Amino acid sequence: MTGEQEQDTIARILTESGDTWAVVGLSGNRARAAYGVAAVLQRFGKRVVPVHPKAETVHGEQGYASLAEIPFPVDVVDVFVNSHLAGAVADEAVAKGAKAVWFQLGVVDEAAYERTTAAGLDMVMDRCPAIEIPLLDRD
C-alpha cells in the first residue's frame, strides 16, 4: 500500500467507518497507551468499548472480556495487543462484523492484514489514531 493509499484508508476509518470503537487491551491502567488513546478517541466523538479479560469499566464505558461478548455492533476494532496475538483479534473483528481494524504502533501481522482486507474490511497497521485524528482536515 502506498503512503497516499494508507492515508486514504486512515481518513476513511476515522471519518466514515462509524463511531463505535472496540479497544482491545483497554483496561483501567492509566499507564498503558490504550488508556490515553481511548480518551483521545472519546474527545473526538467516538464511543470507546473496552475489551480486556478483566472486563473493567473504563472512561465510563462498560468493558467486555472479548469482542464476541459485546451485545451490539462494533464499527472499528483498535488492537493494543502483541503482534503474535493480533491476528486472532483481527479474525474476531471480521466475525463480529466490524468495518475496520486498526493495529496500533508496533503491532504488525502481514498475514492478518491480507485476511482482513480480503474479507472486505479496511485495515491499517503500526499507526495510532490518537496521532492521526487531530491531523484530519475538519472542514
PDB file of C-alpha atoms in Angstrom:
ATOM      1  CA  MET A   1       0.000   0.000   0.000  1.00  0.00           C
ATOM      2  CA  THR A   2       1.368   3.410  -0.902  1.00  0.00           C
ATOM      3  CA  GLY A   3       1.543   6.193   1.626  1.00  0.00           C
ATOM      4  CA  GLU A   4      -1.302   8.009  -0.103  1.00  0.00           C
ATOM      5  CA  GLN A   5      -3.475   4.883  -0.135  1.00  0.00           C
ATOM      6  CA  GLU A   6      -2.738   4.356   3.552  1.00  0.00           C
ATOM      7  CA  GLN A   7      -3.671   7.969   4.347  1.00  0.00           C
ATOM      8  CA  ASP A   8      -6.943   7.492   2.447  1.00  0.00           C
ATOM      9  CA  THR A   9      -7.670   4.345   4.477  1.00  0.00           C
ATOM     10  CA  ILE A  10      -6.818   6.126   7.737  1.00  0.00           C
ATOM     11  CA  ALA A  11      -9.127   9.028   6.879  1.00  0.00           C
ATOM     12  CA  ARG A  12     -11.931   6.650   5.846  1.00  0.00           C
ATOM     13  CA  ILE A  13     -11.685   4.667   9.082  1.00  0.00           C
ATOM     14  CA  LEU A  14     -11.651   7.808  11.213  1.00  0.00           C
ATOM     15  CA  THR A  15     -14.468   9.628   9.405  1.00  0.00           C
ATOM     16  CA  GLU A  16     -16.684   7.105   7.616  1.00  0.00           C
ATOM     17  CA  SER A  17     -16.471   3.703   9.308  1.00  0.00           C
ATOM     18  CA  GLY A  18     -18.581   4.631  12.317  1.00  0.00           C
ATOM     19  CA  ASP A  19     -18.170   5.867  15.848  1.00  0.00           C
ATOM     20  CA  THR A  20     -18.245   2.673  17.950  1.00  0.00           C
ATOM     21  CA  TRP A  21     -14.662   1.577  18.585  1.00  0.00           C
ATOM     22  CA  ALA A  22     -13.832  -1.600  20.486  1.00  0.00           C
ATOM     23  CA  VAL A  23     -10.395  -1.067  22.041  1.00  0.00           C
ATOM     24  CA  VAL A  24      -8.832  -4.484  22.623  1.00  0.00           C
ATOM     25  CA  GLY A  25      -6.367  -4.333  25.508  1.00  0.00           C
ATOM     26  CA  LEU A  26      -8.012  -1.339  27.204  1.00  0.00           C
ATOM     27  CA  SER A  27      -8.098  -1.609  30.983  1.00  0.00           C
ATOM     28  CA  GLY A  28      -8.201   0.836  33.855  1.00  0.00           C
ATOM     29  CA  ASN A  29      -4.389   1.005  33.915  1.00  0.00           C
ATOM     30  CA  ARG A  30      -3.699   4.703  33.290  1.00  0.00           C
ATOM     31  CA  ALA A  31      -0.036   3.995  32.498  1.00  0.00           C
ATOM     32  CA  ARG A  32      -0.909   1.971  29.387  1.00  0.00           C
ATOM     33  CA  ALA A  33      -1.058   3.637  25.977  1.00  0.00           C
ATOM     34  CA  ALA A  34      -4.551   2.257  25.339  1.00  0.00           C
ATOM     35  CA  TYR A  35      -5.928   4.341  28.212  1.00  0.00           C
ATOM     36  CA  GLY A  36      -4.723   7.648  26.760  1.00  0.00           C
ATOM     37  CA  VAL A  37      -5.604   6.780  23.171  1.00  0.00           C
ATOM     38  CA  ALA A  38      -9.140   5.828  24.212  1.00  0.00           C
ATOM     39  CA  ALA A  39      -9.529   9.209  25.927  1.00  0.00           C
ATOM     40  CA  VAL A  40      -8.468  10.987  22.717  1.00  0.00           C
ATOM     41  CA  LEU A  41     -10.944   8.939  20.673  1.00  0.00           C
ATOM     42  CA  GLN A  42     -13.719   9.930  23.093  1.00  0.00           C
ATOM     43  CA  ARG A  43     -12.793  13.613  22.780  1.00  0.00           C
ATOM     44  CA  PHE A  44     -13.244  13.242  19.027  1.00  0.00           C
ATOM     45  CA  GLY A  45     -16.726  11.786  19.440  1.00  0.00           C
ATOM     46  CA  LYS A  46     -16.029   8.060  19.344  1.00  0.00           C
ATOM     47  CA  ARG A  47     -17.750   5.601  21.670  1.00  0.00           C
ATOM     48  CA  VAL A  48     -14.971   3.519  23.190  1.00  0.00           C
ATOM     49  CA  VAL A  49     -15.779  -0.039  24.274  1.00  0.00           C
ATOM     50  CA  PRO A  50     -13.091  -1.643  26.473  1.00  0.00           C
ATOM     51  CA  VAL A  51     -12.189  -5.245  25.607  1.00  0.00           C
ATOM     52  CA  HIS A  52      -9.933  -6.890  28.172  1.00  0.00           C
ATOM     53  CA  PRO A  53     -10.052 -10.134  30.189  1.00  0.00           C
ATOM     54  CA  LYS A  54     -10.817  -8.048  33.304  1.00  0.00           C
ATOM     55  CA  ALA A  55     -13.920  -6.523  31.588  1.00  0.00           C
ATOM     56  CA  GLU A  56     -13.422  -3.291  33.533  1.00  0.00           C
ATOM     57  CA  THR A  57     -15.463  -0.147  33.051  1.00  0.00           C
ATOM     58  CA  VAL A  58     -13.077   2.442  31.589  1.00  0.00           C
ATOM     59  CA  HIS A  59     -13.776   6.078  30.682  1.00  0.00           C
ATOM     60  CA  GLY A  60     -17.395   5.486  31.722  1.00  0.00           C
ATOM     61  CA  GLU A  61     -17.935   2.601  29.270  1.00  0.00           C
ATOM     62  CA  GLN A  62     -18.771  -0.982  30.270  1.00  0.00           C
ATOM     63  CA  GLY A  63     -15.974  -3.397  29.430  1.00  0.00           C
ATOM     64  CA  TYR A  64     -16.248  -6.857  27.923  1.00  0.00           C
ATOM     65  CA  ALA A  65     -13.908  -9.843  28.143  1.00  0.00           C
ATOM     66  CA  SER A  66     -13.991 -10.448  24.370  1.00  0.00           C
ATOM     67  CA  LEU A  67     -15.314  -8.948  21.143  1.00  0.00           C
ATOM     68  CA  ALA A  68     -17.870 -11.744  20.902  1.00  0.00           C
ATOM     69  CA  GLU A  69     -19.393 -10.696  24.248  1.00  0.00           C
ATOM     70  CA  ILE A  70     -20.211  -7.147  23.094  1.00  0.00           C
ATOM     71  CA  PRO A  71     -24.015  -7.219  22.639  1.00  0.00           C
ATOM     72  CA  PHE A  72     -24.164  -4.508  19.945  1.00  0.00           C
ATOM     73  CA  PRO A  73     -22.443  -3.777  16.620  1.00  0.00           C
ATOM     74  CA  VAL A  74     -18.871  -2.511  16.587  1.00  0.00           C
ATOM     75  CA  ASP A  75     -17.573  -0.344  13.736  1.00  0.00           C
ATOM     76  CA  VAL A  76     -13.808  -0.348  14.325  1.00  0.00           C
ATOM     77  CA  VAL A  77     -11.595  -2.694  16.347  1.00  0.00           C
ATOM     78  CA  ASP A  78      -8.493  -0.931  17.695  1.00  0.00           C
ATOM     79  CA  VAL A  79      -5.893  -3.523  18.701  1.00  0.00           C
ATOM     80  CA  PHE A  80      -3.460  -2.953  21.609  1.00  0.00           C
ATOM     81  CA  VAL A  81      -2.072  -6.466  21.945  1.00  0.00           C
ATOM     82  CA  ASN A  82       1.262  -8.000  20.963  1.00  0.00           C
ATOM     83  CA  SER A  83       1.687  -8.775  17.275  1.00  0.00           C
ATOM     84  CA  HIS A  84       1.632 -12.543  17.873  1.00  0.00           C
ATOM     85  CA  LEU A  85      -1.895 -12.213  19.354  1.00  0.00           C
ATOM     86  CA  ALA A  86      -3.205  -9.553  16.976  1.00  0.00           C
ATOM     87  CA  GLY A  87      -4.089 -11.842  14.059  1.00  0.00           C
ATOM     88  CA  ALA A  88      -6.631 -13.732  16.156  1.00  0.00           C
ATOM     89  CA  VAL A  89      -8.199 -10.412  17.192  1.00  0.00           C
ATOM     90  CA  ALA A  90      -8.436  -9.334  13.542  1.00  0.00           C
ATOM     91  CA  ASP A  91     -10.202 -12.610  12.758  1.00  0.00           C
ATOM     92  CA  GLU A  92     -12.628 -11.972  15.643  1.00  0.00           C
ATOM     93  CA  ALA A  93     -13.275  -8.471  14.245  1.00  0.00           C
ATOM     94  CA  VAL A  94     -14.238  -9.979  10.884  1.00  0.00           C
ATOM     95  CA  ALA A  95     -16.545 -12.462  12.646  1.00  0.00           C
ATOM     96  CA  LYS A  96     -18.078  -9.628  14.701  1.00  0.00           C
ATOM     97  CA  GLY A  97     -18.966  -7.714  11.519  1.00  0.00           C
ATOM     98  CA  ALA A  98     -16.678  -4.727  12.110  1.00  0.00           C
ATOM     99  CA  LYS A  99     -15.980  -2.393   9.207  1.00  0.00           C
ATOM    100  CA  ALA A 100     -12.326  -1.789  10.038  1.00  0.00           C
ATOM    101  CA  VAL A 101      -9.365  -2.997  12.085  1.00  0.00           C
ATOM    102  CA  TRP A 102      -6.647  -0.732  13.430  1.00  0.00           C
ATOM    103  CA  PHE A 103      -3.360  -2.226  14.659  1.00  0.00           C
ATOM    104  CA  GLN A 104      -1.587   0.214  16.980  1.00  0.00           C
ATOM    105  CA  LEU A 105       2.016   1.366  16.790  1.00  0.00           C
ATOM    106  CA  GLY A 106       4.314  -1.649  16.896  1.00  0.00           C
ATOM    107  CA  VAL A 107       1.545  -4.133  16.038  1.00  0.00           C
ATOM    108  CA  VAL A 108       2.198  -5.788  12.676  1.00  0.00           C
ATOM    109  CA  ASP A 109       0.874  -9.029  11.180  1.00  0.00           C
ATOM    110  CA  GLU A 110       1.004  -9.114   7.377  1.00  0.00           C
ATOM    111  CA  ALA A 111      -0.977 -12.365   7.142  1.00  0.00           C
ATOM    112  CA  ALA A 112      -3.757 -10.893   9.286  1.00  0.00           C
ATOM    113  CA  TYR A 113      -3.737  -7.788   7.073  1.00  0.00           C
ATOM    114  CA  GLU A 114      -4.209  -9.969   3.977  1.00  0.00           C
ATOM    115  CA  ARG A 115      -7.057 -11.984   5.574  1.00  0.00           C
ATOM    116  CA  THR A 116      -8.814  -8.925   6.943  1.00  0.00           C
ATOM    117  CA  THR A 117      -8.690  -6.839   3.785  1.00  0.00           C
ATOM    118  CA  ALA A 118      -9.675  -9.893   1.691  1.00  0.00           C
ATOM    119  CA  ALA A 119     -12.776 -10.106   3.900  1.00  0.00           C
ATOM    120  CA  GLY A 120     -13.643  -6.550   2.835  1.00  0.00           C
ATOM    121  CA  LEU A 121     -12.571  -4.601   5.908  1.00  0.00           C
ATOM    122  CA  ASP A 122     -10.361  -1.523   5.924  1.00  0.00           C
ATOM    123  CA  MET A 123      -7.203  -2.011   7.941  1.00  0.00           C
ATOM    124  CA  VAL A 124      -4.086  -0.130   8.986  1.00  0.00           C
ATOM    125  CA  MET A 125      -1.098  -1.395  10.952  1.00  0.00           C
ATOM    126  CA  ASP A 126       1.594   0.227  13.061  1.00  0.00           C
ATOM    127  CA  ARG A 127      -0.265   3.548  13.339  1.00  0.00           C
ATOM    128  CA  CYS A 128      -2.046   5.395  16.140  1.00  0.00           C
ATOM    129  CA  PRO A 129      -5.485   7.001  15.765  1.00  0.00           C
ATOM    130  CA  ALA A 130      -4.687   9.480  18.559  1.00  0.00           C
ATOM    131  CA  ILE A 131      -1.879  10.803  16.351  1.00  0.00           C
ATOM    132  CA  GLU A 132      -3.857  10.651  13.108  1.00  0.00           C
ATOM    133  CA  ILE A 133      -7.278  12.009  14.131  1.00  0.00           C
ATOM    134  CA  PRO A 134      -6.129  15.547  15.043  1.00  0.00           C
ATOM    135  CA  LEU A 135      -4.391  15.760  11.629  1.00  0.00           C
ATOM    136  CA  LEU A 136      -7.620  15.263   9.661  1.00  0.00           C
ATOM    137  CA  ASP A 137      -8.985  18.228   7.789  1.00  0.00           C
ATOM    138  CA  ARG A 138     -12.099  19.160   9.682  1.00  0.00           C
ATOM    139  CA  ASP A 139     -13.851  21.295   7.058  1.00  0.00           C
TER     140      ASP A 139
END
